[in-house]
PDB file of C-alpha atoms in Angstrom:
ATOM      1  CA  MET V  89      -4.863 -19.939-224.508  1.00 53.00           C
ATOM      2  CA  ILE V  90      -2.494 -18.673-227.133  1.00 52.00           C
ATOM      3  CA  SER V  91       0.216 -21.196-227.967  1.00 59.00           C
ATOM      4  CA  PRO V  92       4.001 -20.033-228.213  1.00 63.00           C
ATOM      5  CA  GLN V  93       3.631 -21.210-231.918  1.00 66.00           C
ATOM      6  CA  ASP V  94       0.673 -18.711-232.696  1.00 66.00           C
ATOM      7  CA  ASP V  95       2.211 -16.071-230.594  1.00 71.00           C
ATOM      8  CA  GLU V  96       5.734 -16.117-232.887  1.00 72.00           C
ATOM      9  CA  ARG V  97       3.516 -16.169-235.731  1.00 71.00           C
ATOM     10  CA  LYS V  98       1.707 -12.936-235.007  1.00 70.00           C
ATOM     11  CA  ARG V  99       4.842 -11.489-234.193  1.00 75.00           C
ATOM     12  CA  GLU V 100       6.312 -12.141-237.441  1.00 72.00           C
ATOM     13  CA  ILE V 101       3.146 -10.820-239.146  1.00 67.00           C
ATOM     14  CA  PHE V 102       3.646  -7.443-237.328  1.00 71.00           C
ATOM     15  CA  ARG V 103       7.382  -7.468-238.442  1.00 71.00           C
ATOM     16  CA  THR V 104       6.274  -8.079-242.069  1.00 66.00           C
ATOM     17  CA  LEU V 105       3.717  -5.228-241.717  1.00 65.00           C
ATOM     18  CA  ARG V 106       5.946  -3.028-240.374  1.00 70.00           C
ATOM     19  CA  ASN V 107       8.176  -3.200-243.191  1.00 68.00           C
ATOM     20  CA  LEU V 108       5.393  -3.159-245.799  1.00 72.00           C
ATOM     21  CA  ASP V 109       3.777   0.139-246.962  1.00 79.00           C
ATOM     22  CA  LEU V 110       0.377  -0.451-247.017  1.00 78.00           C
ATOM     23  CA  ASN V 111      -0.026   2.160-249.575  1.00 87.00           C
ATOM     24  CA  LEU V 112       1.433  -0.303-251.943  1.00 89.00           C
ATOM     25  CA  LEU V 113      -1.516  -2.538-251.734  1.00 88.00           C
ATOM     26  CA  THR V 114      -3.791   0.119-252.719  1.00 90.00           C
ATOM     27  CA  ILE V 115      -1.571   0.765-255.767  1.00 92.00           C
ATOM     28  CA  PHE V 116      -1.923  -2.975-256.299  1.00 91.00           C
ATOM     29  CA  GLU V 117      -5.599  -3.105-256.421  1.00 90.00           C
ATOM     30  CA  ALA V 118      -5.756  -0.172-258.670  1.00 91.00           C
ATOM     31  CA  VAL V 119      -3.798  -1.601-261.423  1.00 92.00           C
ATOM     32  CA  TYR V 120      -5.480  -4.754-260.826  1.00 90.00           C
ATOM     33  CA  VAL V 121      -8.828  -3.247-260.829  1.00 89.00           C
ATOM     34  CA  HIS V 122      -8.446  -0.971-263.764  1.00 89.00           C
ATOM     35  CA  LYS V 123      -5.796  -3.329-265.841  1.00 87.00           C
ATOM     36  CA  GLY V 124      -3.315  -0.798-266.587  1.00 90.00           C
ATOM     37  CA  ILE V 125      -0.906   1.345-264.771  1.00 92.00           C
ATOM     38  CA  VAL V 126      -1.844   4.398-266.728  1.00 91.00           C
ATOM     39  CA  ASN V 127      -5.361   4.019-265.731  1.00 90.00           C
ATOM     40  CA  ALA V 128      -4.595   3.114-262.123  1.00 91.00           C
ATOM     41  CA  ALA V 129      -2.283   6.555-262.200  1.00 92.00           C
ATOM     42  CA  LYS V 130      -5.424   8.799-263.092  1.00 91.00           C
ATOM     43  CA  ILE V 131      -7.776   6.991-260.498  1.00 89.00           C
ATOM     44  CA  LEU V 132      -4.942   7.652-257.881  1.00 90.00           C
ATOM     45  CA  ASN V 133      -3.911  11.195-259.216  1.00 92.00           C
ATOM     46  CA  LEU V 134      -0.252   9.856-259.527  1.00 92.00           C
ATOM     47  CA  THR V 135       2.076   9.752-262.389  1.00 94.00           C
ATOM     48  CA  PRO V 136       2.537   6.387-264.291  1.00 91.00           C
ATOM     49  CA  SER V 137       6.130   6.297-263.132  1.00 93.00           C
ATOM     50  CA  ALA V 138       5.282   6.515-259.593  1.00 93.00           C
ATOM     51  CA  ILE V 139       2.691   3.608-260.189  1.00 92.00           C
ATOM     52  CA  SER V 140       5.419   1.659-261.912  1.00 93.00           C
ATOM     53  CA  GLN V 141       7.948   2.034-259.100  1.00 93.00           C
ATOM     54  CA  SER V 142       5.648   0.982-256.509  1.00 92.00           C
ATOM     55  CA  ILE V 143       4.908  -2.125-258.514  1.00 91.00           C
ATOM     56  CA  GLN V 144       8.614  -2.852-258.753  1.00 92.00           C
ATOM     57  CA  LYS V 145       8.621  -2.417-254.925  1.00 90.00           C
ATOM     58  CA  LEU V 146       6.085  -5.408-254.537  1.00 89.00           C
ATOM     59  CA  ARG V 147       7.876  -7.259-256.516  1.00 89.00           C
ATOM     60  CA  LEU V 148      10.660  -7.282-254.476  1.00 86.00           C
ATOM     61  CA  ILE V 149       8.484  -8.258-251.758  1.00 84.00           C
ATOM     62  CA  PHE V 150       6.692 -10.919-253.512  1.00 82.00           C
ATOM     63  CA  PRO V 151       8.292 -13.983-255.297  1.00 81.00           C
ATOM     64  CA  ASP V 152       6.305 -13.051-258.567  1.00 87.00           C
ATOM     65  CA  PRO V 153       6.092 -10.460-261.428  1.00 90.00           C
ATOM     66  CA  LEU V 154       2.502  -9.862-260.569  1.00 91.00           C
ATOM     67  CA  PHE V 155       1.634  -7.770-263.594  1.00 91.00           C
ATOM     68  CA  ILE V 156       2.507  -8.879-267.148  1.00 89.00           C
ATOM     69  CA  ARG V 157       2.348  -6.261-270.136  1.00 86.00           C
ATOM     70  CA  LYS V 158      -0.280  -7.176-272.758  1.00 83.00           C
ATOM     71  CA  GLY V 159      -1.128  -4.739-275.257  1.00 80.00           C
ATOM     72  CA  GLN V 160      -1.618  -1.286-273.950  1.00 78.00           C
ATOM     73  CA  GLY V 161      -2.458  -2.461-270.295  1.00 81.00           C
ATOM     74  CA  VAL V 162      -1.297  -5.296-268.150  1.00 88.00           C
ATOM     75  CA  THR V 163      -2.661  -8.606-267.000  1.00 88.00           C
ATOM     76  CA  PRO V 164      -2.391  -9.920-263.611  1.00 89.00           C
ATOM     77  CA  THR V 165      -0.238 -13.297-263.032  1.00 90.00           C
ATOM     78  CA  ALA V 166      -2.473 -16.009-260.934  1.00 88.00           C
ATOM     79  CA  TYR V 167      -0.356 -15.192-257.883  1.00 88.00           C
ATOM     80  CA  ALA V 168      -1.665 -11.638-258.358  1.00 88.00           C
ATOM     81  CA  THR V 169      -5.088 -12.755-258.568  1.00 89.00           C
ATOM     82  CA  HIS V 170      -4.488 -14.753-255.231  1.00 87.00           C
ATOM     83  CA  LEU V 171      -3.722 -11.721-253.451  1.00 86.00           C
ATOM     84  CA  HIS V 172      -6.365  -9.839-255.139  1.00 89.00           C
ATOM     85  CA  GLU V 173      -8.859 -11.751-253.563  1.00 86.00           C
ATOM     86  CA  TYR V 174      -7.542 -11.092-249.746  1.00 84.00           C
ATOM     87  CA  ILE V 175      -6.438  -7.637-250.520  1.00 86.00           C
ATOM     88  CA  SER V 176      -9.591  -6.472-251.729  1.00 83.00           C
ATOM     89  CA  GLN V 177     -11.706  -8.302-248.821  1.00 81.00           C
ATOM     90  CA  GLY V 178      -9.054  -6.541-246.317  1.00 79.00           C
ATOM     91  CA  LEU V 179      -9.562  -3.105-248.138  1.00 76.00           C
ATOM     92  CA  GLU V 180     -13.466  -3.272-248.214  1.00 72.00           C
ATOM     93  CA  SER V 181     -13.417  -4.234-244.330  1.00 70.00           C
ATOM     94  CA  ILE V 182     -11.155  -1.309-243.495  1.00 69.00           C
ATOM     95  CA  LEU V 183     -13.333   1.053-245.478  1.00 67.00           C
ATOM     96  CA  GLY V 184     -16.469  -0.419-243.969  1.00 64.00           C
ATOM     97  CA  ALA V 185     -14.941   0.120-240.340  1.00 63.00           C
ATOM     98  CA  LEU V 186     -13.872   3.819-241.166  1.00 63.00           C
ATOM     99  CA  ASP V 187     -17.436   4.523-242.898  1.00 59.00           C
ATOM    100  CA  PHE V 188     -16.265   7.986-243.377  1.00 51.00           C
ATOM    101  CA  HIS V 189     -19.983   9.222-244.763  1.00 55.00           C
ATOM    102  CA  GLY V 190     -22.002   7.333-242.391  1.00 52.00           C
ATOM    103  CA  SER V 191     -23.191   5.139-245.079  1.00 54.00           C
ATOM    104  CA  HIS V 192     -26.671   3.496-244.472  1.00 50.00           C
ATOM    105  CA  ASN V 193     -25.705   0.312-246.177  1.00 55.00           C
ATOM    106  CA  LYS V 194     -22.488  -0.180-244.106  1.00 59.00           C
ATOM    107  CA  GLN V 195     -23.037  -2.719-241.024  1.00 69.00           C
ATOM    108  CA  ARG V 196     -21.669  -1.269-238.041  1.00 81.00           C
ATOM    109  CA  THR V 197     -22.382  -2.126-233.775  1.00 87.00           C
ATOM    110  CA  ILE V 198     -24.007   0.502-231.691  1.00 91.00           C
ATOM    111  CA  THR V 199     -23.064  -0.168-228.134  1.00 93.00           C
ATOM    112  CA  ILE V 200     -25.926   0.930-225.476  1.00 96.00           C
ATOM    113  CA  ALA V 201     -25.151   0.541-221.630  1.00 95.00           C
ATOM    114  CA  THR V 202     -27.989   0.042-219.403  1.00 94.00           C
ATOM    115  CA  SER V 203     -28.852  -1.583-215.925  1.00 90.00           C
ATOM    116  CA  PRO V 204     -30.659  -4.937-216.535  1.00 88.00           C
ATOM    117  CA  SER V 205     -34.188  -3.370-215.459  1.00 87.00           C
ATOM    118  CA  VAL V 206     -33.644  -0.354-217.655  1.00 91.00           C
ATOM    119  CA  GLY V 207     -32.602  -2.475-220.525  1.00 93.00           C
ATOM    120  CA  ALA V 208     -35.668  -4.659-220.395  1.00 91.00           C
ATOM    121  CA  GLN V 209     -37.727  -1.620-220.706  1.00 91.00           C
ATOM    122  CA  VAL V 210     -36.209   0.497-223.362  1.00 94.00           C
ATOM    123  CA  ILE V 211     -33.681  -1.787-225.456  1.00 95.00           C
ATOM    124  CA  PRO V 212     -36.821  -3.423-227.354  1.00 95.00           C
ATOM    125  CA  LEU V 213     -37.782   0.046-228.252  1.00 94.00           C
ATOM    126  CA  LEU V 214     -34.583   1.456-229.039  1.00 95.00           C
ATOM    127  CA  TYR V 215     -33.788  -1.709-231.448  1.00 95.00           C
ATOM    128  CA  SER V 216     -37.071  -1.190-233.209  1.00 95.00           C
ATOM    129  CA  ALA V 217     -36.712   2.555-234.048  1.00 95.00           C
ATOM    130  CA  ILE V 218     -33.251   2.231-235.032  1.00 94.00           C
ATOM    131  CA  GLN V 219     -33.596  -0.612-237.232  1.00 92.00           C
ATOM    132  CA  LYS V 220     -36.586   0.888-238.848  1.00 93.00           C
ATOM    133  CA  ALA V 221     -33.988   3.970-239.840  1.00 91.00           C
ATOM    134  CA  ASN V 222     -31.135   1.690-240.565  1.00 89.00           C
ATOM    135  CA  PRO V 223     -31.735  -2.131-240.653  1.00 90.00           C
ATOM    136  CA  HIS V 224     -27.883  -2.419-241.304  1.00 86.00           C
ATOM    137  CA  LEU V 225     -26.785  -1.505-237.667  1.00 90.00           C
ATOM    138  CA  LEU V 226     -26.207  -4.021-234.708  1.00 91.00           C
ATOM    139  CA  ILE V 227     -27.383  -3.252-231.488  1.00 94.00           C
ATOM    140  CA  ARG V 228     -24.997  -4.573-228.338  1.00 93.00           C
ATOM    141  CA  ASN V 229     -26.530  -3.942-224.814  1.00 95.00           C
ATOM    142  CA  VAL V 230     -23.641  -3.660-222.183  1.00 93.00           C
ATOM    143  CA  ALA V 231     -23.617  -3.376-218.504  1.00 92.00           C
ATOM    144  CA  ILE V 232     -23.347   0.124-217.110  1.00 92.00           C
ATOM    145  CA  THR V 233     -20.131   0.821-215.006  1.00 89.00           C
ATOM    146  CA  ASP V 234     -19.030   4.380-214.580  1.00 90.00           C
ATOM    147  CA  THR V 235     -21.463   6.403-217.119  1.00 91.00           C
ATOM    148  CA  GLU V 236     -18.837   9.320-217.386  1.00 91.00           C
ATOM    149  CA  THR V 237     -16.249   7.201-218.290  1.00 90.00           C
ATOM    150  CA  GLN V 238     -17.826   5.157-220.309  1.00 92.00           C
ATOM    151  CA  LEU V 239     -18.967   7.898-222.517  1.00 92.00           C
ATOM    152  CA  SER V 240     -15.891  10.068-222.103  1.00 89.00           C
ATOM    153  CA  GLN V 241     -13.736   7.199-223.339  1.00 87.00           C
ATOM    154  CA  PHE V 242     -16.153   6.138-226.180  1.00 89.00           C
ATOM    155  CA  GLN V 243     -16.100   2.892-224.500  1.00 88.00           C
ATOM    156  CA  THR V 244     -20.072   2.682-224.954  1.00 92.00           C
ATOM    157  CA  ASP V 245     -21.862   4.950-227.614  1.00 94.00           C
ATOM    158  CA  LEU V 246     -25.069   5.842-225.421  1.00 96.00           C
ATOM    159  CA  VAL V 247     -26.066   5.262-222.110  1.00 96.00           C
ATOM    160  CA  VAL V 248     -29.698   5.021-220.748  1.00 96.00           C
ATOM    161  CA  ASP V 249     -30.224   5.431-216.787  1.00 92.00           C
ATOM    162  CA  GLY V 250     -32.070   7.734-214.430  1.00 88.00           C
ATOM    163  CA  SER V 251     -29.240  10.062-213.341  1.00 88.00           C
ATOM    164  CA  THR V 252     -28.165  13.633-214.055  1.00 87.00           C
ATOM    165  CA  TYR V 253     -24.769  14.884-215.398  1.00 89.00           C
ATOM    166  CA  THR V 254     -23.153  18.163-215.398  1.00 86.00           C
ATOM    167  CA  SER V 255     -20.422  17.333-217.493  1.00 89.00           C
ATOM    168  CA  ARG V 256     -20.225  20.021-220.679  1.00 91.00           C
ATOM    169  CA  THR V 257     -19.439  17.060-222.685  1.00 93.00           C
ATOM    170  CA  ILE V 258     -22.487  14.795-221.814  1.00 95.00           C
ATOM    171  CA  GLY V 259     -25.647  15.389-223.985  1.00 95.00           C
ATOM    172  CA  SER V 260     -29.122  13.910-222.473  1.00 95.00           C
ATOM    173  CA  HIS V 261     -32.325  13.440-223.734  1.00 94.00           C
ATOM    174  CA  LEU V 262     -35.203  12.616-221.168  1.00 94.00           C
ATOM    175  CA  LEU V 263     -37.024   9.420-222.691  1.00 95.00           C
ATOM    176  CA  PHE V 264     -39.895   9.054-220.288  1.00 93.00           C
ATOM    177  CA  SER V 265     -41.046   9.457-216.681  1.00 92.00           C
ATOM    178  CA  ASP V 266     -42.687   6.556-215.123  1.00 91.00           C
ATOM    179  CA  ARG V 267     -45.020   6.633-212.108  1.00 90.00           C
ATOM    180  CA  LEU V 268     -44.213   4.549-209.072  1.00 89.00           C
ATOM    181  CA  VAL V 269     -46.295   1.798-207.433  1.00 91.00           C
ATOM    182  CA  MET V 270     -45.641  -0.117-204.232  1.00 90.00           C
ATOM    183  CA  VAL V 271     -46.033  -3.891-204.800  1.00 93.00           C
ATOM    184  CA  CYS V 272     -46.716  -7.117-202.704  1.00 94.00           C
ATOM    185  CA  ARG V 273     -47.483 -10.723-203.611  1.00 94.00           C
ATOM    186  CA  GLU V 274     -50.833 -12.096-204.399  1.00 93.00           C
ATOM    187  CA  GLY V 275     -52.540 -12.956-201.166  1.00 92.00           C
ATOM    188  CA  HIS V 276     -50.109 -10.409-199.258  1.00 92.00           C
ATOM    189  CA  PRO V 277     -52.314  -8.816-196.369  1.00 89.00           C
ATOM    190  CA  CYS V 278     -51.414  -5.266-197.990  1.00 90.00           C
ATOM    191  CA  SER V 279     -53.199  -6.473-201.471  1.00 87.00           C
ATOM    192  CA  GLN V 280     -57.002  -6.761-200.119  1.00 79.00           C
ATOM    193  CA  SER V 281     -57.964  -2.893-199.689  1.00 78.00           C
ATOM    194  CA  SER V 282     -56.674   0.706-199.510  1.00 82.00           C
ATOM    195  CA  VAL V 283     -53.649   0.520-197.114  1.00 83.00           C
ATOM    196  CA  SER V 284     -52.590   2.959-194.305  1.00 83.00           C
ATOM    197  CA  LEU V 285     -49.065   4.311-193.959  1.00 81.00           C
ATOM    198  CA  GLU V 286     -49.451   2.346-190.242  1.00 82.00           C
ATOM    199  CA  GLN V 287     -50.133  -0.841-192.143  1.00 82.00           C
ATOM    200  CA  LEU V 288     -47.275  -0.553-194.445  1.00 85.00           C
ATOM    201  CA  GLN V 289     -44.783   0.323-191.694  1.00 82.00           C
ATOM    202  CA  GLU V 290     -45.589  -3.253-190.059  1.00 84.00           C
ATOM    203  CA  HIS V 291     -43.751  -4.806-193.125  1.00 85.00           C
ATOM    204  CA  GLU V 292     -40.382  -5.013-193.973  1.00 85.00           C
ATOM    205  CA  GLN V 293     -39.207  -3.822-197.475  1.00 88.00           C
ATOM    206  CA  ALA V 294     -37.179  -4.801-200.248  1.00 84.00           C
ATOM    207  CA  LEU V 295     -35.151  -1.835-202.174  1.00 82.00           C
ATOM    208  CA  ILE V 296     -33.204  -1.506-205.346  1.00 78.00           C
ATOM    209  CA  THR V 297     -29.499  -0.249-204.665  1.00 74.00           C
ATOM    210  CA  LEU V 298     -28.841   1.578-208.038  1.00 65.00           C
ATOM    211  CA  GLN V 299     -26.716   4.735-207.526  1.00 61.00           C
ATOM    212  CA  ASN V 300     -28.570   7.400-209.603  1.00 67.00           C
ATOM    213  CA  ASP V 301     -30.372  10.622-208.624  1.00 66.00           C
ATOM    214  CA  SER V 302     -34.036   9.218-208.998  1.00 67.00           C
ATOM    215  CA  VAL V 303     -33.396   6.295-206.976  1.00 73.00           C
ATOM    216  CA  ASN V 304     -31.584   8.351-204.105  1.00 75.00           C
ATOM    217  CA  GLU V 305     -34.343  10.524-203.840  1.00 77.00           C
ATOM    218  CA  ILE V 306     -36.973   7.939-203.607  1.00 77.00           C
ATOM    219  CA  ARG V 307     -34.903   6.448-200.883  1.00 79.00           C
ATOM    220  CA  LYS V 308     -34.906   9.670-199.062  1.00 82.00           C
ATOM    221  CA  ARG V 309     -38.378   9.950-199.089  1.00 78.00           C
ATOM    222  CA  LEU V 310     -39.058   6.372-197.903  1.00 80.00           C
ATOM    223  CA  ASN V 311     -36.861   7.392-195.045  1.00 81.00           C
ATOM    224  CA  HIS V 312     -38.978  10.316-194.511  1.00 82.00           C
ATOM    225  CA  LEU V 313     -42.028   8.391-194.587  1.00 79.00           C
ATOM    226  CA  PHE V 314     -40.784   5.215-192.806  1.00 79.00           C
ATOM    227  CA  PRO V 315     -38.259   6.264-190.087  1.00 80.00           C
ATOM    228  CA  ASN V 316     -37.980   2.935-188.871  1.00 78.00           C
ATOM    229  CA  LEU V 317     -37.539   1.458-192.129  1.00 74.00           C
ATOM    230  CA  GLN V 318     -36.292  -2.176-192.232  1.00 79.00           C
ATOM    231  CA  VAL V 319     -35.111  -3.121-195.326  1.00 86.00           C
ATOM    232  CA  ALA V 320     -34.726  -6.861-195.382  1.00 88.00           C
ATOM    233  CA  PHE V 321     -33.338  -7.496-198.752  1.00 92.00           C
ATOM    234  CA  SER V 322     -31.881  -4.987-201.254  1.00 88.00           C
ATOM    235  CA  SER V 323     -30.513  -5.669-205.065  1.00 89.00           C
ATOM    236  CA  TYR V 324     -29.166  -3.903-207.894  1.00 83.00           C
ATOM    237  CA  ASN V 325     -31.464  -6.002-209.924  1.00 87.00           C
ATOM    238  CA  MET V 326     -35.101  -5.279-210.227  1.00 87.00           C
ATOM    239  CA  VAL V 327     -36.050  -8.814-211.849  1.00 89.00           C
ATOM    240  CA  THR V 328     -34.405 -10.041-208.466  1.00 92.00           C
ATOM    241  CA  ILE V 329     -36.662  -7.742-206.562  1.00 92.00           C
ATOM    242  CA  ALA V 330     -39.748  -8.607-208.324  1.00 93.00           C
ATOM    243  CA  ALA V 331     -38.690 -12.485-207.684  1.00 94.00           C
ATOM    244  CA  MET V 332     -38.067 -12.058-203.933  1.00 94.00           C
ATOM    245  CA  ILE V 333     -41.437 -10.113-203.352  1.00 94.00           C
ATOM    246  CA  SER V 334     -43.361 -12.609-205.108  1.00 94.00           C
ATOM    247  CA  SER V 335     -42.159 -15.541-202.756  1.00 94.00           C
ATOM    248  CA  CYS V 336     -42.488 -13.791-199.321  1.00 92.00           C
ATOM    249  CA  ASP V 337     -44.052 -10.876-197.372  1.00 91.00           C
ATOM    250  CA  LEU V 338     -41.651  -8.102-198.639  1.00 91.00           C
ATOM    251  CA  ILE V 339     -42.880  -5.219-200.084  1.00 92.00           C
ATOM    252  CA  GLY V 340     -41.244  -2.922-202.709  1.00 90.00           C
ATOM    253  CA  ILE V 341     -41.380   0.070-205.032  1.00 88.00           C
ATOM    254  CA  MET V 342     -40.747  -0.275-208.484  1.00 89.00           C
ATOM    255  CA  PRO V 343     -41.623   1.832-211.920  1.00 90.00           C
ATOM    256  CA  ALA V 344     -45.350   1.183-213.209  1.00 93.00           C
ATOM    257  CA  ARG V 345     -43.713  -0.017-216.546  1.00 92.00           C
ATOM    258  CA  LEU V 346     -41.670  -2.432-214.723  1.00 92.00           C
ATOM    259  CA  PHE V 347     -44.723  -3.810-212.558  1.00 94.00           C
ATOM    260  CA  GLU V 348     -46.874  -4.292-216.226  1.00 94.00           C
ATOM    261  CA  MET V 349     -44.009  -6.490-217.155  1.00 92.00           C
ATOM    262  CA  PHE V 350     -43.469  -8.526-214.075  1.00 92.00           C
ATOM    263  CA  LYS V 351     -47.075  -8.680-212.381  1.00 93.00           C
ATOM    264  CA  GLU V 352     -48.324 -11.804-214.306  1.00 93.00           C
ATOM    265  CA  SER V 353     -45.102 -13.897-214.401  1.00 91.00           C
ATOM    266  CA  TRP V 354     -44.562 -13.134-210.694  1.00 92.00           C
ATOM    267  CA  ARG V 355     -47.982 -12.714-209.197  1.00 94.00           C
ATOM    268  CA  LEU V 356     -47.359  -9.397-208.298  1.00 95.00           C
ATOM    269  CA  ARG V 357     -50.120  -6.875-206.992  1.00 94.00           C
ATOM    270  CA  GLU V 358     -50.144  -3.105-206.548  1.00 93.00           C
ATOM    271  CA  ILE V 359     -50.800  -1.704-203.155  1.00 92.00           C
ATOM    272  CA  ASP V 360     -53.836   0.888-203.031  1.00 90.00           C
ATOM    273  CA  THR V 361     -51.880   3.691-201.425  1.00 85.00           C
ATOM    274  CA  SER V 362     -51.609   7.240-202.679  1.00 83.00           C
ATOM    275  CA  LEU V 363     -48.120   7.858-200.941  1.00 83.00           C
ATOM    276  CA  PHE V 364     -46.231   7.732-204.319  1.00 80.00           C
ATOM    277  CA  SER V 365     -48.673   9.286-206.506  1.00 79.00           C
ATOM    278  CA  ASP V 366     -46.618  12.291-206.970  1.00 82.00           C
ATOM    279  CA  ASP V 367     -43.024  10.686-207.647  1.00 82.00           C
ATOM    280  CA  ARG V 368     -41.622   9.972-210.927  1.00 86.00           C
ATOM    281  CA  LEU V 369     -38.714   7.786-211.982  1.00 87.00           C
ATOM    282  CA  ASP V 370     -37.029   9.609-214.878  1.00 90.00           C
ATOM    283  CA  THR V 371     -35.277   7.368-217.443  1.00 93.00           C
ATOM    284  CA  THR V 372     -32.726   9.429-219.905  1.00 94.00           C
ATOM    285  CA  LEU V 373     -30.382   8.795-222.977  1.00 96.00           C
ATOM    286  CA  HIS V 374     -26.864  10.080-222.517  1.00 96.00           C
ATOM    287  CA  TYR V 375     -24.023  10.443-225.057  1.00 96.00           C
ATOM    288  CA  ASN V 376     -20.673  11.997-225.602  1.00 94.00           C
ATOM    289  CA  LYS V 377     -21.429  15.202-227.406  1.00 94.00           C
ATOM    290  CA  LEU V 378     -18.214  14.696-229.687  1.00 91.00           C
ATOM    291  CA  SER V 379     -20.507  11.889-231.018  1.00 90.00           C
ATOM    292  CA  LEU V 380     -22.641  14.187-233.101  1.00 91.00           C
ATOM    293  CA  ARG V 381     -19.648  14.841-235.362  1.00 88.00           C
ATOM    294  CA  ASP V 382     -20.209  11.320-236.464  1.00 87.00           C
ATOM    295  CA  PRO V 383     -23.146  11.428-239.032  1.00 88.00           C
ATOM    296  CA  MET V 384     -24.024   7.493-238.168  1.00 88.00           C
ATOM    297  CA  MET V 385     -24.197   8.428-234.369  1.00 91.00           C
ATOM    298  CA  GLN V 386     -26.145  11.433-235.178  1.00 93.00           C
ATOM    299  CA  SER V 387     -28.578   9.967-236.895  1.00 93.00           C
ATOM    300  CA  VAL V 388     -29.239   7.274-234.378  1.00 95.00           C
ATOM    301  CA  ILE V 389     -29.410  10.021-231.639  1.00 95.00           C
ATOM    302  CA  GLU V 390     -32.066  11.700-233.729  1.00 95.00           C
ATOM    303  CA  THR V 391     -33.926   8.797-234.377  1.00 95.00           C
ATOM    304  CA  VAL V 392     -33.910   7.683-230.670  1.00 95.00           C
ATOM    305  CA  GLN V 393     -35.227  11.226-229.716  1.00 93.00           C
ATOM    306  CA  ARG V 394     -38.048  10.776-232.028  1.00 93.00           C
ATOM    307  CA  ALA V 395     -38.917   7.764-230.827  1.00 92.00           C
ATOM    308  CA  PHE V 396     -39.187   9.043-227.478  1.00 89.00           C
ATOM    309  CA  PRO V 397     -40.375  12.567-227.869  1.00 81.00           C
ATOM    310  CA  ALA V 398     -40.083  14.137-224.134  1.00 60.00           C
ATOM    311  CA  LYS V 399     -38.497  17.293-223.294  1.00 47.00           C
ATOM    312  CA  GLY V 400     -34.678  16.846-223.667  1.00 40.00           C
ATOM    313  CA  ARG V 401     -32.111  18.764-221.310  1.00 42.00           C
TER     314      ARG V 401
END
């Protein structure tokens, strides 16, 4: 919790900043670094008179002359040296955050939104590809709440899910399509041999409840194949689905990539059935097209597209 003293101190800082022309700090740094008013004027494309007036304004703010004339230049006071240590760090941080030219030696955080199960599949691959292209980038994985809102309001840089969006502001690239497998626990009656549709109908199922196009199509197909389908358990998290299937007689459907990740730790087995042999689950990268104006984001998106050379849409 913020104490009343801290709150008042922050208000005082903001009041001070409001009355301080931050351009003066840039001029201070130029005079300090280049050791003279004339040199600073050349660097900033200002007149020496304008630089002198700015230094005079700073002397009214700070209780110190800041610079003392010495020969053709000036020398900073001890107080000015103290100021320089903090001001230089602040200006460097601001320039790093703005990163006008998308410099590859600047540290920056890229936010990627996924569901837990999609994140487990794609984030390690995305991280590896992005780090090879730009090792200074930091990656932050967050949850998907509302893809179109998150992208349109720049709450996240990238979204990876299985949906399709018609908004003109959203660009997409298909990362991969995965086949679907029906799974059960080790030792389940359906794990022994080829299983018929009638045998599958005897068992309750576990379903994932993500609201995206691919999952909704799978649910429709299931309702068609199993008109009397009994869904005993559903979850938004495929890891939870896998854990449930491993501990009881539920059967379920999951992408083959996830099955390969889970089968040993959860002792899952693929059910021998051709019911879903033609079905695929898409995983797609989405981004705000305005992000392409940012050289750094354009580089990241192109890096991801090269790492997953599927047909974009």
